[in-house]
mmCIF file of C-alpha atoms and ligand atoms in Angstrom:
data_model
loop_
_atom_site.group_PDB
_atom_site.id
_atom_site.type_symbol
_atom_site.label_atom_id
_atom_site.label_comp_id
_atom_site.label_asym_id
_atom_site.label_seq_id
_atom_site.Cartn_x
_atom_site.Cartn_y
_atom_site.Cartn_z
ATOM 1 C CA MET A 19 19.562 2.351 19.901
ATOM 2 C CA THR A 20 18.196 -0.433 18.085
ATOM 3 C CA TYR A 21 14.743 0.132 15.693
ATOM 4 C CA GLN A 22 11.913 -0.004 17.879
ATOM 5 C CA GLY A 23 9.245 0.811 14.849
ATOM 6 C CA VAL A 24 7.496 4.047 13.586
ATOM 7 C CA LEU A 25 5.887 5.017 16.829
ATOM 8 C CA SER A 26 8.969 4.980 18.908
ATOM 9 C CA LYS A 27 11.388 6.593 15.629
ATOM 10 C CA TYR A 28 8.561 9.389 14.707
ATOM 11 C CA GLY A 29 6.193 9.228 17.899
ATOM 12 C CA HIS A 30 6.725 12.607 18.336
ATOM 13 C CA LEU A 31 5.652 14.228 15.012
ATOM 14 C CA LEU A 32 2.477 12.467 15.119
ATOM 15 C CA ASP A 33 -0.829 13.642 16.579
ATOM 16 C CA ILE A 34 -1.409 10.419 18.931
ATOM 17 C CA PRO A 35 -3.065 10.961 22.622
ATOM 18 C CA PRO A 36 -0.872 10.354 25.404
ATOM 19 C CA HIS A 37 -2.540 7.376 26.619
ATOM 20 C CA THR A 38 -1.220 5.097 23.545
ATOM 21 C CA ARG A 39 0.617 2.273 24.327
ATOM 22 C CA PRO A 40 3.028 0.787 21.743
ATOM 23 C CA VAL A 41 2.017 -2.175 20.085
ATOM 24 C CA THR A 42 4.725 -2.626 17.012
ATOM 25 C CA LEU A 43 6.123 -5.508 15.235
ATOM 26 C CA LEU A 44 9.237 -3.227 14.478
ATOM 27 C CA GLU A 45 7.163 -2.116 10.902
ATOM 28 C CA GLY A 46 8.313 0.711 8.778
ATOM 29 C CA ASN A 47 12.445 1.491 8.188
ATOM 30 C CA THR A 48 11.611 0.068 4.568
ATOM 31 C CA PRO A 49 14.122 0.170 1.445
ATOM 32 C CA LEU A 50 14.464 2.653 -0.967
ATOM 33 C CA ILE A 51 15.560 0.677 -4.045
ATOM 34 C CA GLN A 52 17.169 2.688 -6.987
ATOM 35 C CA ALA A 53 15.599 1.235 -10.110
ATOM 36 C CA ASP A 54 17.777 1.916 -12.776
ATOM 37 C CA ASN A 55 17.118 -0.839 -14.859
ATOM 38 C CA LEU A 56 13.294 -0.345 -14.851
ATOM 39 C CA SER A 57 14.100 3.735 -15.038
ATOM 40 C CA HIS A 58 16.293 2.851 -18.452
ATOM 41 C CA HIS A 59 13.098 0.926 -19.712
ATOM 42 C CA LEU A 60 10.633 3.921 -19.268
ATOM 43 C CA GLY A 61 13.169 6.025 -21.225
ATOM 44 C CA GLY A 62 15.899 6.803 -18.676
ATOM 45 C CA GLU A 63 17.399 10.370 -17.563
ATOM 46 C CA PHE A 64 15.854 10.241 -14.538
ATOM 47 C CA GLU A 65 16.131 8.774 -11.078
ATOM 48 C CA LEU A 66 13.305 6.072 -10.184
ATOM 49 C CA PHE A 67 13.350 4.689 -6.630
ATOM 50 C CA ILE A 68 11.181 2.198 -5.389
ATOM 51 C CA LYS A 69 9.687 2.338 -1.722
ATOM 52 C CA TYR A 70 9.467 -0.960 -0.720
ATOM 53 C CA GLU A 71 6.476 -1.414 1.665
ATOM 54 C CA GLY A 72 5.627 -4.924 0.845
ATOM 55 C CA LEU A 73 8.698 -5.458 3.388
ATOM 56 C CA ASN A 74 6.628 -4.409 6.332
ATOM 57 C CA PRO A 75 5.877 -7.360 8.994
ATOM 58 C CA THR A 76 2.770 -8.593 7.714
ATOM 59 C CA GLY A 77 3.808 -7.880 3.904
ATOM 60 C CA SER A 78 2.053 -4.149 3.295
ATOM 61 C CA PHE A 79 2.097 -0.532 3.859
ATOM 62 C CA LYS A 80 -0.648 -1.188 6.449
ATOM 63 C CA ASP A 81 1.355 -1.740 9.454
ATOM 64 C CA ARG A 82 2.609 1.589 9.440
ATOM 65 C CA GLY A 83 -0.797 3.169 10.265
ATOM 66 C CA MET A 84 -1.879 -0.066 12.186
ATOM 67 C CA THR A 85 0.436 0.409 14.944
ATOM 68 C CA ALA A 86 -0.952 3.529 15.705
ATOM 69 C CA ALA A 87 -4.401 2.824 15.391
ATOM 70 C CA VAL A 88 -3.960 -0.553 17.898
ATOM 71 C CA SER A 89 -1.605 1.324 19.576
ATOM 72 C CA GLU A 90 -4.160 4.318 20.735
ATOM 73 C CA ALA A 91 -6.770 1.571 21.049
ATOM 74 C CA PHE A 92 -4.938 -0.727 23.400
ATOM 75 C CA GLY A 93 -3.888 2.289 25.489
ATOM 76 C CA ARG A 94 -7.466 3.186 26.348
ATOM 77 C CA ASN A 95 -8.330 -0.900 27.155
ATOM 78 C CA ALA A 96 -10.216 -1.257 23.878
ATOM 79 C CA THR A 97 -10.646 -5.596 23.470
ATOM 80 C CA THR A 98 -11.801 -5.963 19.925
ATOM 81 C CA VAL A 99 -10.884 -4.083 16.874
ATOM 82 C CA ILE A 100 -12.925 -4.430 13.170
ATOM 83 C CA CYS A 101 -12.211 -3.405 9.804
ATOM 84 C CA ALA A 102 -13.558 -3.839 6.418
ATOM 85 C CA SER A 103 -10.775 -5.115 3.950
ATOM 86 C CA THR A 104 -9.772 -6.070 0.749
ATOM 87 C CA GLY A 105 -7.027 -8.093 2.447
ATOM 88 C CA ASN A 106 -4.275 -6.471 3.662
ATOM 89 C CA THR A 107 -5.892 -4.286 6.193
ATOM 90 C CA ALA A 108 -7.204 -7.479 7.575
ATOM 91 C CA ALA A 109 -3.989 -8.999 7.919
ATOM 92 C CA SER A 110 -2.321 -6.351 9.284
ATOM 93 C CA ALA A 111 -5.127 -5.616 12.174
ATOM 94 C CA ALA A 112 -5.135 -9.403 12.852
ATOM 95 C CA ALA A 113 -1.705 -9.165 13.130
ATOM 96 C CA TYR A 114 -1.182 -6.032 15.585
ATOM 97 C CA ALA A 115 -4.740 -6.964 17.739
ATOM 98 C CA SER A 116 -2.952 -10.362 18.257
ATOM 99 C CA ARG A 117 0.291 -8.879 19.615
ATOM 100 C CA ALA A 118 -1.683 -6.526 21.948
ATOM 101 C CA GLY A 119 -3.909 -9.348 23.033
ATOM 102 C CA MET A 120 -6.806 -8.047 21.340
ATOM 103 C CA LYS A 121 -9.596 -9.649 18.964
ATOM 104 C CA SER A 122 -9.940 -8.764 15.652
ATOM 105 C CA ILE A 123 -12.713 -9.214 13.207
ATOM 106 C CA VAL A 124 -12.477 -8.808 9.594
ATOM 107 C CA LEU A 125 -15.135 -8.059 7.033
ATOM 108 C CA ILE A 126 -13.668 -9.003 3.350
ATOM 109 C CA PRO A 127 -15.675 -9.011 0.387
ATOM 110 C CA GLN A 128 -16.523 -12.685 -0.457
ATOM 111 C CA GLY A 129 -14.238 -14.358 -3.147
ATOM 112 C CA LYS A 130 -12.204 -11.193 -3.928
ATOM 113 C CA VAL A 131 -9.647 -11.515 -1.413
ATOM 114 C CA ALA A 132 -6.058 -12.527 -2.430
ATOM 115 C CA ALA A 133 -5.064 -16.143 -0.873
ATOM 116 C CA GLY A 134 -1.863 -14.686 1.067
ATOM 117 C CA LYS A 135 -4.014 -11.714 2.543
ATOM 118 C CA LEU A 136 -6.696 -14.287 3.855
ATOM 119 C CA ALA A 137 -4.440 -16.856 5.032
ATOM 120 C CA GLY A 138 -2.703 -14.369 7.110
ATOM 121 C CA ALA A 139 -5.754 -12.935 8.660
ATOM 122 C CA ILE A 140 -6.794 -16.524 9.328
ATOM 123 C CA ALA A 141 -3.061 -17.210 10.771
ATOM 124 C CA TYR A 142 -3.252 -13.871 12.718
ATOM 125 C CA GLY A 143 -6.225 -15.175 14.801
ATOM 126 C CA ALA A 144 -9.083 -12.784 13.060
ATOM 127 C CA GLN A 145 -12.643 -13.728 13.108
ATOM 128 C CA VAL A 146 -13.185 -13.741 9.049
ATOM 129 C CA ILE A 147 -16.528 -12.883 7.920
ATOM 130 C CA GLN A 148 -17.228 -12.536 4.028
ATOM 131 C CA ILE A 149 -19.854 -10.291 2.654
ATOM 132 C CA ASP A 150 -22.060 -10.899 -0.057
ATOM 133 C CA GLY A 151 -20.884 -7.829 -1.522
ATOM 134 C CA SER A 152 -18.558 -5.122 -2.229
ATOM 135 C CA PHE A 153 -15.748 -3.912 0.035
ATOM 136 C CA ASP A 154 -17.427 -0.404 -0.045
ATOM 137 C CA ASP A 155 -20.793 -2.616 1.541
ATOM 138 C CA ALA A 156 -18.110 -3.977 3.785
ATOM 139 C CA LEU A 157 -17.301 -0.381 5.030
ATOM 140 C CA THR A 158 -20.536 0.852 5.720
ATOM 141 C CA MET A 159 -21.409 -2.184 8.080
ATOM 142 C CA VAL A 160 -18.309 -1.935 10.372
ATOM 143 C CA VAL A 161 -18.983 2.148 10.132
ATOM 144 C CA GLU A 162 -22.491 1.204 11.458
ATOM 145 C CA ILE A 163 -21.520 -1.633 14.097
ATOM 146 C CA THR A 164 -18.898 0.643 15.481
ATOM 147 C CA ASN A 165 -21.296 3.383 16.304
ATOM 148 C CA LYS A 166 -23.579 0.868 17.613
ATOM 149 C CA HIS A 167 -21.220 -1.130 20.010
ATOM 150 C CA PRO A 168 -17.814 -0.374 21.640
ATOM 151 C CA ILE A 169 -15.370 -1.817 19.045
ATOM 152 C CA CYS A 170 -12.774 0.092 17.483
ATOM 153 C CA LEU A 171 -12.895 0.931 13.956
ATOM 154 C CA VAL A 172 -9.294 0.289 12.462
ATOM 155 C CA ASN A 173 -9.994 1.430 8.885
ATOM 156 C CA SER A 174 -8.224 4.328 7.240
ATOM 157 C CA ILE A 175 -11.363 6.492 8.397
ATOM 158 C CA ASN A 176 -9.443 6.453 12.025
ATOM 159 C CA PRO A 177 -7.242 9.628 12.258
ATOM 160 C CA PHE A 178 -4.576 7.728 13.855
ATOM 161 C CA ARG A 179 -3.949 5.457 10.762
ATOM 162 C CA ILE A 180 -3.415 8.187 8.536
ATOM 163 C CA GLU A 181 -0.604 9.259 11.720
ATOM 164 C CA GLY A 182 1.054 6.407 11.647
ATOM 165 C CA GLN A 183 1.021 6.013 7.553
ATOM 166 C CA LYS A 184 2.727 9.650 7.427
ATOM 167 C CA THR A 185 6.147 8.297 8.431
ATOM 168 C CA SER A 186 6.642 7.112 4.840
ATOM 169 C CA ALA A 187 6.937 9.946 3.738
ATOM 170 C CA PHE A 188 9.156 11.148 6.553
ATOM 171 C CA GLU A 189 11.722 8.302 5.767
ATOM 172 C CA ILE A 190 11.983 9.181 2.015
ATOM 173 C CA CYS A 191 13.069 12.762 2.898
ATOM 174 C CA ASP A 192 15.283 11.443 5.712
ATOM 175 C CA VAL A 193 16.890 9.325 3.280
ATOM 176 C CA LEU A 194 17.017 11.410 0.073
ATOM 177 C CA GLU A 195 17.689 14.470 2.185
ATOM 178 C CA SER A 196 14.663 16.005 0.279
ATOM 179 C CA ALA A 197 11.403 15.060 -1.163
ATOM 180 C CA PRO A 198 11.115 13.703 -4.410
ATOM 181 C CA ASP A 199 9.765 15.701 -7.614
ATOM 182 C CA TRP A 200 6.970 13.202 -8.046
ATOM 183 C CA LEU A 201 5.258 10.411 -5.590
ATOM 184 C CA CYS A 202 3.748 7.644 -7.356
ATOM 185 C CA LEU A 203 1.454 5.361 -5.592
ATOM 186 C CA PRO A 204 -2.097 3.416 -5.994
ATOM 187 C CA VAL A 205 -5.150 4.893 -5.019
ATOM 188 C CA GLY A 206 -7.917 2.397 -3.480
ATOM 189 C CA ASN A 207 -9.895 4.123 -0.230
ATOM 190 C CA ALA A 208 -7.267 6.853 -0.208
ATOM 191 C CA GLY A 209 -5.951 6.766 2.802
ATOM 192 C CA ASN A 210 -2.287 6.245 1.725
ATOM 193 C CA ILE A 211 -2.452 9.089 -0.574
ATOM 194 C CA THR A 212 -3.953 11.129 2.002
ATOM 195 C CA ALA A 213 -1.631 10.439 4.447
ATOM 196 C CA TYR A 214 1.603 11.292 2.132
ATOM 197 C CA TRP A 215 0.680 14.166 1.397
ATOM 198 C CA ALA A 216 0.044 15.353 5.050
ATOM 199 C CA GLY A 217 3.658 13.754 5.948
ATOM 200 C CA PHE A 218 5.625 15.286 3.015
ATOM 201 C CA LYS A 219 3.745 18.716 4.140
ATOM 202 C CA GLN A 220 4.531 18.199 7.832
ATOM 203 C CA TYR A 221 8.061 17.453 6.935
ATOM 204 C CA ASN A 222 8.598 20.379 4.512
ATOM 205 C CA GLN A 223 7.261 23.075 6.929
ATOM 206 C CA LEU A 224 9.669 21.646 9.684
ATOM 207 C CA LYS A 225 12.832 20.775 7.813
ATOM 208 C CA SER A 226 12.192 22.738 4.128
ATOM 209 C CA THR A 227 12.392 19.163 2.466
ATOM 210 C CA GLY A 228 10.198 20.523 -0.259
ATOM 211 C CA LEU A 229 7.135 18.985 -1.975
ATOM 212 C CA PRO A 230 6.377 16.249 -4.473
ATOM 213 C CA GLN A 231 3.935 16.425 -7.324
ATOM 214 C CA VAL A 232 1.404 13.450 -6.301
ATOM 215 C CA LEU A 233 0.340 10.851 -9.137
ATOM 216 C CA GLY A 234 -2.254 8.870 -7.831
ATOM 217 C CA VAL A 235 -3.211 5.515 -9.811
ATOM 218 C CA GLN A 236 -6.355 3.771 -9.680
ATOM 219 C CA ALA A 237 -7.400 0.587 -11.590
ATOM 220 C CA ALA A 238 -9.970 1.784 -14.648
ATOM 221 C CA GLY A 239 -12.075 -0.663 -13.403
ATOM 222 C CA ALA A 240 -12.346 1.028 -9.873
ATOM 223 C CA ALA A 241 -11.336 4.617 -10.902
ATOM 224 C CA PRO A 242 -13.923 6.644 -9.096
ATOM 225 C CA LEU A 243 -11.793 9.928 -8.630
ATOM 226 C CA VAL A 244 -10.852 9.951 -12.505
ATOM 227 C CA LEU A 245 -14.625 9.573 -13.264
ATOM 228 C CA GLY A 246 -16.174 12.097 -10.741
ATOM 229 C CA HIS A 247 -18.476 9.687 -8.949
ATOM 230 C CA ALA A 248 -18.780 6.673 -7.259
ATOM 231 C CA VAL A 249 -18.547 3.044 -9.104
ATOM 232 C CA GLU A 250 -21.288 0.699 -8.020
ATOM 233 C CA ASN A 251 -19.870 -2.531 -9.072
ATOM 234 C CA PRO A 252 -16.123 -2.147 -8.858
ATOM 235 C CA GLU A 253 -13.953 -4.601 -10.753
ATOM 236 C CA THR A 254 -10.346 -5.131 -11.611
ATOM 237 C CA VAL A 255 -7.615 -7.631 -10.979
ATOM 238 C CA ALA A 256 -5.711 -5.490 -8.406
ATOM 239 C CA THR A 257 -8.072 -6.739 -5.690
ATOM 240 C CA ALA A 258 -6.705 -4.692 -3.210
ATOM 241 C CA ILE A 259 -7.874 -1.296 -5.008
ATOM 242 C CA ARG A 260 -11.256 -2.608 -6.116
ATOM 243 C CA ILE A 261 -13.242 0.136 -4.681
ATOM 244 C CA GLY A 262 -15.785 2.374 -5.682
ATOM 245 C CA LYS A 263 -16.535 4.665 -2.934
ATOM 246 C CA PRO A 264 -12.997 6.033 -1.235
ATOM 247 C CA ALA A 265 -13.570 7.267 2.100
ATOM 248 C CA ARG A 266 -11.109 9.735 1.905
ATOM 249 C CA GLY A 267 -11.734 10.469 -1.877
ATOM 250 C CA GLU A 268 -11.891 14.013 -1.200
ATOM 251 C CA GLN A 269 -8.782 14.591 0.377
ATOM 252 C CA ALA A 270 -7.378 12.639 -2.401
ATOM 253 C CA LEU A 271 -8.423 14.711 -5.082
ATOM 254 C CA GLN A 272 -6.916 17.304 -2.543
ATOM 255 C CA ALA A 273 -3.517 15.924 -2.523
ATOM 256 C CA ALA A 274 -3.298 15.664 -6.292
ATOM 257 C CA GLU A 275 -4.574 19.386 -6.899
ATOM 258 C CA GLU A 276 -2.515 21.202 -4.104
ATOM 259 C CA SER A 277 0.497 19.137 -5.240
ATOM 260 C CA LYS A 278 0.018 19.966 -8.863
ATOM 261 C CA GLY A 279 -0.130 16.276 -9.451
ATOM 262 C CA ARG A 280 -3.091 14.231 -10.768
ATOM 263 C CA ILE A 281 -4.697 11.050 -10.464
ATOM 264 C CA ILE A 282 -5.423 8.651 -13.499
ATOM 265 C CA ALA A 283 -6.595 5.256 -14.189
ATOM 266 C CA ALA A 284 -4.342 2.360 -15.612
ATOM 267 C CA SER A 285 -6.003 -0.692 -17.298
ATOM 268 C CA ASP A 286 -5.702 -4.262 -15.557
ATOM 269 C CA SER A 287 -3.146 -5.091 -18.346
ATOM 270 C CA GLN A 288 -0.802 -1.897 -18.031
ATOM 271 C CA ILE A 289 -0.611 -3.065 -14.164
ATOM 272 C CA LEU A 290 -0.405 -6.751 -14.622
ATOM 273 C CA ASP A 291 2.284 -5.783 -17.509
ATOM 274 C CA MET A 292 4.144 -3.772 -14.801
ATOM 275 C CA GLN A 293 3.620 -6.370 -12.124
ATOM 276 C CA LYS A 294 5.785 -8.515 -14.461
ATOM 277 C CA LEU A 295 8.489 -5.916 -15.811
ATOM 278 C CA LEU A 296 9.419 -4.634 -11.746
ATOM 279 C CA ALA A 297 10.011 -8.348 -10.906
ATOM 280 C CA ARG A 298 12.210 -9.022 -14.173
ATOM 281 C CA LEU A 299 14.109 -6.102 -14.553
ATOM 282 C CA GLU A 300 14.591 -5.262 -10.948
ATOM 283 C CA GLY A 301 13.897 -8.530 -8.902
ATOM 284 C CA ILE A 302 11.146 -6.523 -7.012
ATOM 285 C CA TRP A 303 7.769 -8.978 -6.742
ATOM 286 C CA VAL A 304 4.882 -6.852 -6.238
ATOM 287 C CA GLU A 305 1.190 -7.570 -5.716
ATOM 288 C CA PRO A 306 -0.768 -6.056 -8.585
ATOM 289 C CA ALA A 307 -2.109 -3.030 -6.800
ATOM 290 C CA SER A 308 1.078 -2.342 -5.957
ATOM 291 C CA ALA A 309 2.382 -1.946 -9.522
ATOM 292 C CA ALA A 310 0.006 0.366 -10.338
ATOM 293 C CA GLY A 311 1.763 3.815 -9.198
ATOM 294 C CA LEU A 312 4.395 2.669 -11.979
ATOM 295 C CA ALA A 313 2.205 1.700 -14.368
ATOM 296 C CA GLY A 314 0.353 5.113 -14.205
ATOM 297 C CA LEU A 315 4.132 6.761 -14.611
ATOM 298 C CA ALA A 316 4.875 4.829 -17.389
ATOM 299 C CA ILE A 317 1.686 5.591 -19.018
ATOM 300 C CA GLU A 318 2.650 9.504 -18.358
ATOM 301 C CA ILE A 319 5.882 9.231 -19.626
ATOM 302 C CA ALA A 320 4.698 7.517 -22.843
ATOM 303 C CA SER A 321 2.076 10.120 -23.489
ATOM 304 C CA GLY A 322 4.520 13.059 -22.968
ATOM 305 C CA LYS A 323 2.413 14.628 -19.905
ATOM 306 C CA LEU A 324 4.760 13.749 -17.492
ATOM 307 C CA ASN A 325 8.453 14.914 -18.235
ATOM 308 C CA ALA A 326 11.143 12.925 -15.958
ATOM 309 C CA LYS A 327 14.071 13.804 -17.325
ATOM 310 C CA GLY A 328 16.412 14.867 -14.568
ATOM 311 C CA LYS A 329 13.592 14.017 -12.154
ATOM 312 C CA ARG A 330 13.588 12.176 -8.652
ATOM 313 C CA VAL A 331 10.747 9.656 -8.951
ATOM 314 C CA VAL A 332 9.654 7.778 -5.639
ATOM 315 C CA ALA A 333 6.946 4.922 -6.592
ATOM 316 C CA VAL A 334 5.390 3.143 -3.701
ATOM 317 C CA CYS A 335 4.997 -0.572 -3.690
ATOM 318 C CA THR A 336 2.338 -1.453 -1.176
ATOM 319 C CA GLY A 337 2.047 -4.808 -0.966
ATOM 320 C CA HIS A 338 4.538 -7.716 -1.563
ATOM 321 C CA GLY A 339 3.914 -10.235 -4.556
ATOM 322 C CA LEU A 340 3.455 -13.019 -2.422
ATOM 323 C CA LYS A 341 0.381 -11.968 -1.217
ATOM 324 C CA ASP A 342 -1.164 -12.889 -4.656
ATOM 325 C CA PRO A 343 0.652 -15.951 -5.739
ATOM 326 C CA ASP A 344 -2.343 -17.254 -7.721
ATOM 327 C CA ILE A 345 -2.396 -14.077 -10.189
ATOM 328 C CA ILE A 346 1.084 -15.245 -11.365
ATOM 329 C CA THR A 347 0.427 -19.310 -11.263
ATOM 330 C CA LYS A 348 -2.594 -19.310 -12.870
ATOM 331 C CA ASP A 349 -1.659 -19.167 -16.383
ATOM 332 C CA MET A 350 1.523 -20.339 -16.011
ATOM 333 C CA ALA A 351 2.781 -23.784 -18.183
ATOM 334 C CA LYS A 352 3.593 -25.907 -15.334
ATOM 335 C CA PRO A 353 7.654 -26.430 -15.331
ATOM 336 C CA ARG A 354 9.005 -29.230 -17.565
ATOM 337 C CA ILE A 355 10.001 -32.458 -15.139
ATOM 338 C CA VAL A 356 13.117 -34.378 -16.100
ATOM 339 C CA PRO A 357 14.517 -37.547 -14.866
ATOM 340 C CA PRO A 358 17.356 -36.678 -12.347
ATOM 341 C CA LYS A 359 19.957 -37.554 -14.878
ATOM 342 C CA LEU A 360 22.513 -34.864 -15.796
ATOM 343 C CA ASP A 361 22.616 -35.671 -19.555
ATOM 344 C CA ALA A 362 18.498 -34.703 -19.631
ATOM 345 C CA LEU A 363 19.126 -31.306 -17.653
ATOM 346 C CA GLU A 364 22.198 -30.438 -19.944
ATOM 347 C CA GLU A 365 19.504 -31.198 -23.118
ATOM 348 C CA ILE A 366 17.097 -28.294 -21.772
ATOM 349 C CA ILE A 367 19.700 -25.727 -20.627
ATOM 350 C CA LEU A 368 22.079 -26.112 -23.143
ATOM 351 C CA GLY A 369 19.448 -26.761 -25.886
HETATM 352 C C1 AN7 B 421 -1.640 -3.380 -1.864
HETATM 353 O O1 AN7 B 421 -6.319 -3.716 2.958
HETATM 354 O O2 AN7 B 421 -8.245 -0.951 1.246
HETATM 355 O O3 AN7 B 421 -5.561 4.010 -1.213
HETATM 356 O O4 AN7 B 421 -8.710 -3.045 2.728
HETATM 357 O O5 AN7 B 421 -4.013 -3.294 -0.073
HETATM 358 O O6 AN7 B 421 -4.803 3.909 1.598
HETATM 359 O O7 AN7 B 421 -6.991 2.455 0.352
HETATM 360 C C2 AN7 B 421 -5.861 -2.033 1.012
HETATM 361 C C3 AN7 B 421 -5.616 -0.894 -0.093
HETATM 362 C C4 AN7 B 421 -2.790 -0.136 -2.348
HETATM 363 C C5 AN7 B 421 -4.829 1.363 -1.595
HETATM 364 N N1 AN7 B 421 -1.927 -0.975 -2.299
HETATM 365 O O8 AN7 B 421 -4.431 2.157 -0.380
HETATM 366 C C6 AN7 B 421 -7.587 -3.105 2.385
HETATM 367 C C7 AN7 B 421 -7.024 -1.801 1.398
HETATM 368 C C8 AN7 B 421 -2.218 -2.179 -1.786
HETATM 369 C C9 AN7 B 421 -3.626 -2.176 -0.758
HETATM 370 C C10 AN7 B 421 -3.910 -0.081 -1.447
HETATM 371 C C11 AN7 B 421 -4.282 -0.852 -0.960
HETATM 372 P P1 AN7 B 421 -5.280 3.301 0.142
#
C-alpha cells in the first residue's frame, strides 16, 4: 500500500480517541542519513545518523504531532485551532488546519520568527498575531483563551501532539532494527524530547528494541533546564528554541535522568559552527536550532564526557535550513559579478 502518513502507519500504537478523523500531508517517513564525514570530523569510530525531520511537509518535525492534534480536533468538529509559536508550530498548525477546512490563529513573539516560518504561516492562511513579548508570554495567553473559549490548543501541551510525535522514535527503531545508543536533539518547549522518550520506551516494551541515552541540548541563552530555573528573557540566534519556561520541562529532565543521559547547553557560536559544518561536510542544511543536538554531541565528545567509540548515535535535525535563510545570507559577501564572457569566468575559477 502507498504511504499514508504517520497515523495510518502507527495509529494503532497511539493513544488517540476513536473519533479522530485523519488529516494528513503524508508527514513522517523521513530519511535517516548516515553521516560518516561528520562522524570522522568528530573523532570517528562511531556510527552517526541524521534523522532529517526538516523534510516533513511544512519543513519541520512538528507535522507528526500536528496531524494527530488536528485530526482529533477535526473529528469532533472543532472549527478553530490556536497555538503560540516560535514559528514552526505556527506553520504546521496553519497547514493542517487549512487541509481540514479549519481556521488557525497563531501567536508569535514580535520580530523573533524566522522568515520562512512566518511566510509559511501566512501562505497557509493563518491569522498571525505578534505578541509584544516572548514565546512564554504567548503560550500563557493561548492557554488562557482556550480555557475560556471553544478553540483547540495545538501546542505540545495537547497530548495528541506527543502521541503523533512518538512516531519518529518508532521509525528510527524500525530502520536500525534497534534503538541507537545515543539520541541527541534540541530542546525548547520540551515536547519533542518527551515524545521520543515515550516512543522509545513503548517500542522497547513491544519489541525489545532497547533504549537510547538521551542528550538534550538547549541554547546557552535559553537554558532553563540546565540552570534549574526559568529564564525571563531568553536570547539565542536559534530562535526556534528561544524559550525560557518549557511547558514539559519536568518530563524532559525525567527523560534525561531515566535514560542516563543529560541536558546541556551549547553557545550560539557552537550552534552556528555546527550548522555550517553539517551543511559543508554532509550536504544537509538545517536551521540553527536543529544543529543544537549535534553541537551538544561535539561538546560532549571533545570534553571526554561522552565516549562515542563503537556506538550508534542518532541526531535529530528538526527543521530545514530554508526556514531561516537570513542567518546564512546576512553576513555573506555578495557573490562576485562577472561579464558573461568565458575568459572572465576562467580567470575567476582557475585563478
Ligand atoms: C526547529 O514552533 O516551540 O522542545 O513554537 O522549531 O519540542 O519545543 C519550536 C521548537 C527544536 C524544540 N527544533 O522542540 C514552536 C517551537 C526546532 C523547533 C524545537 C523547535 P520542543
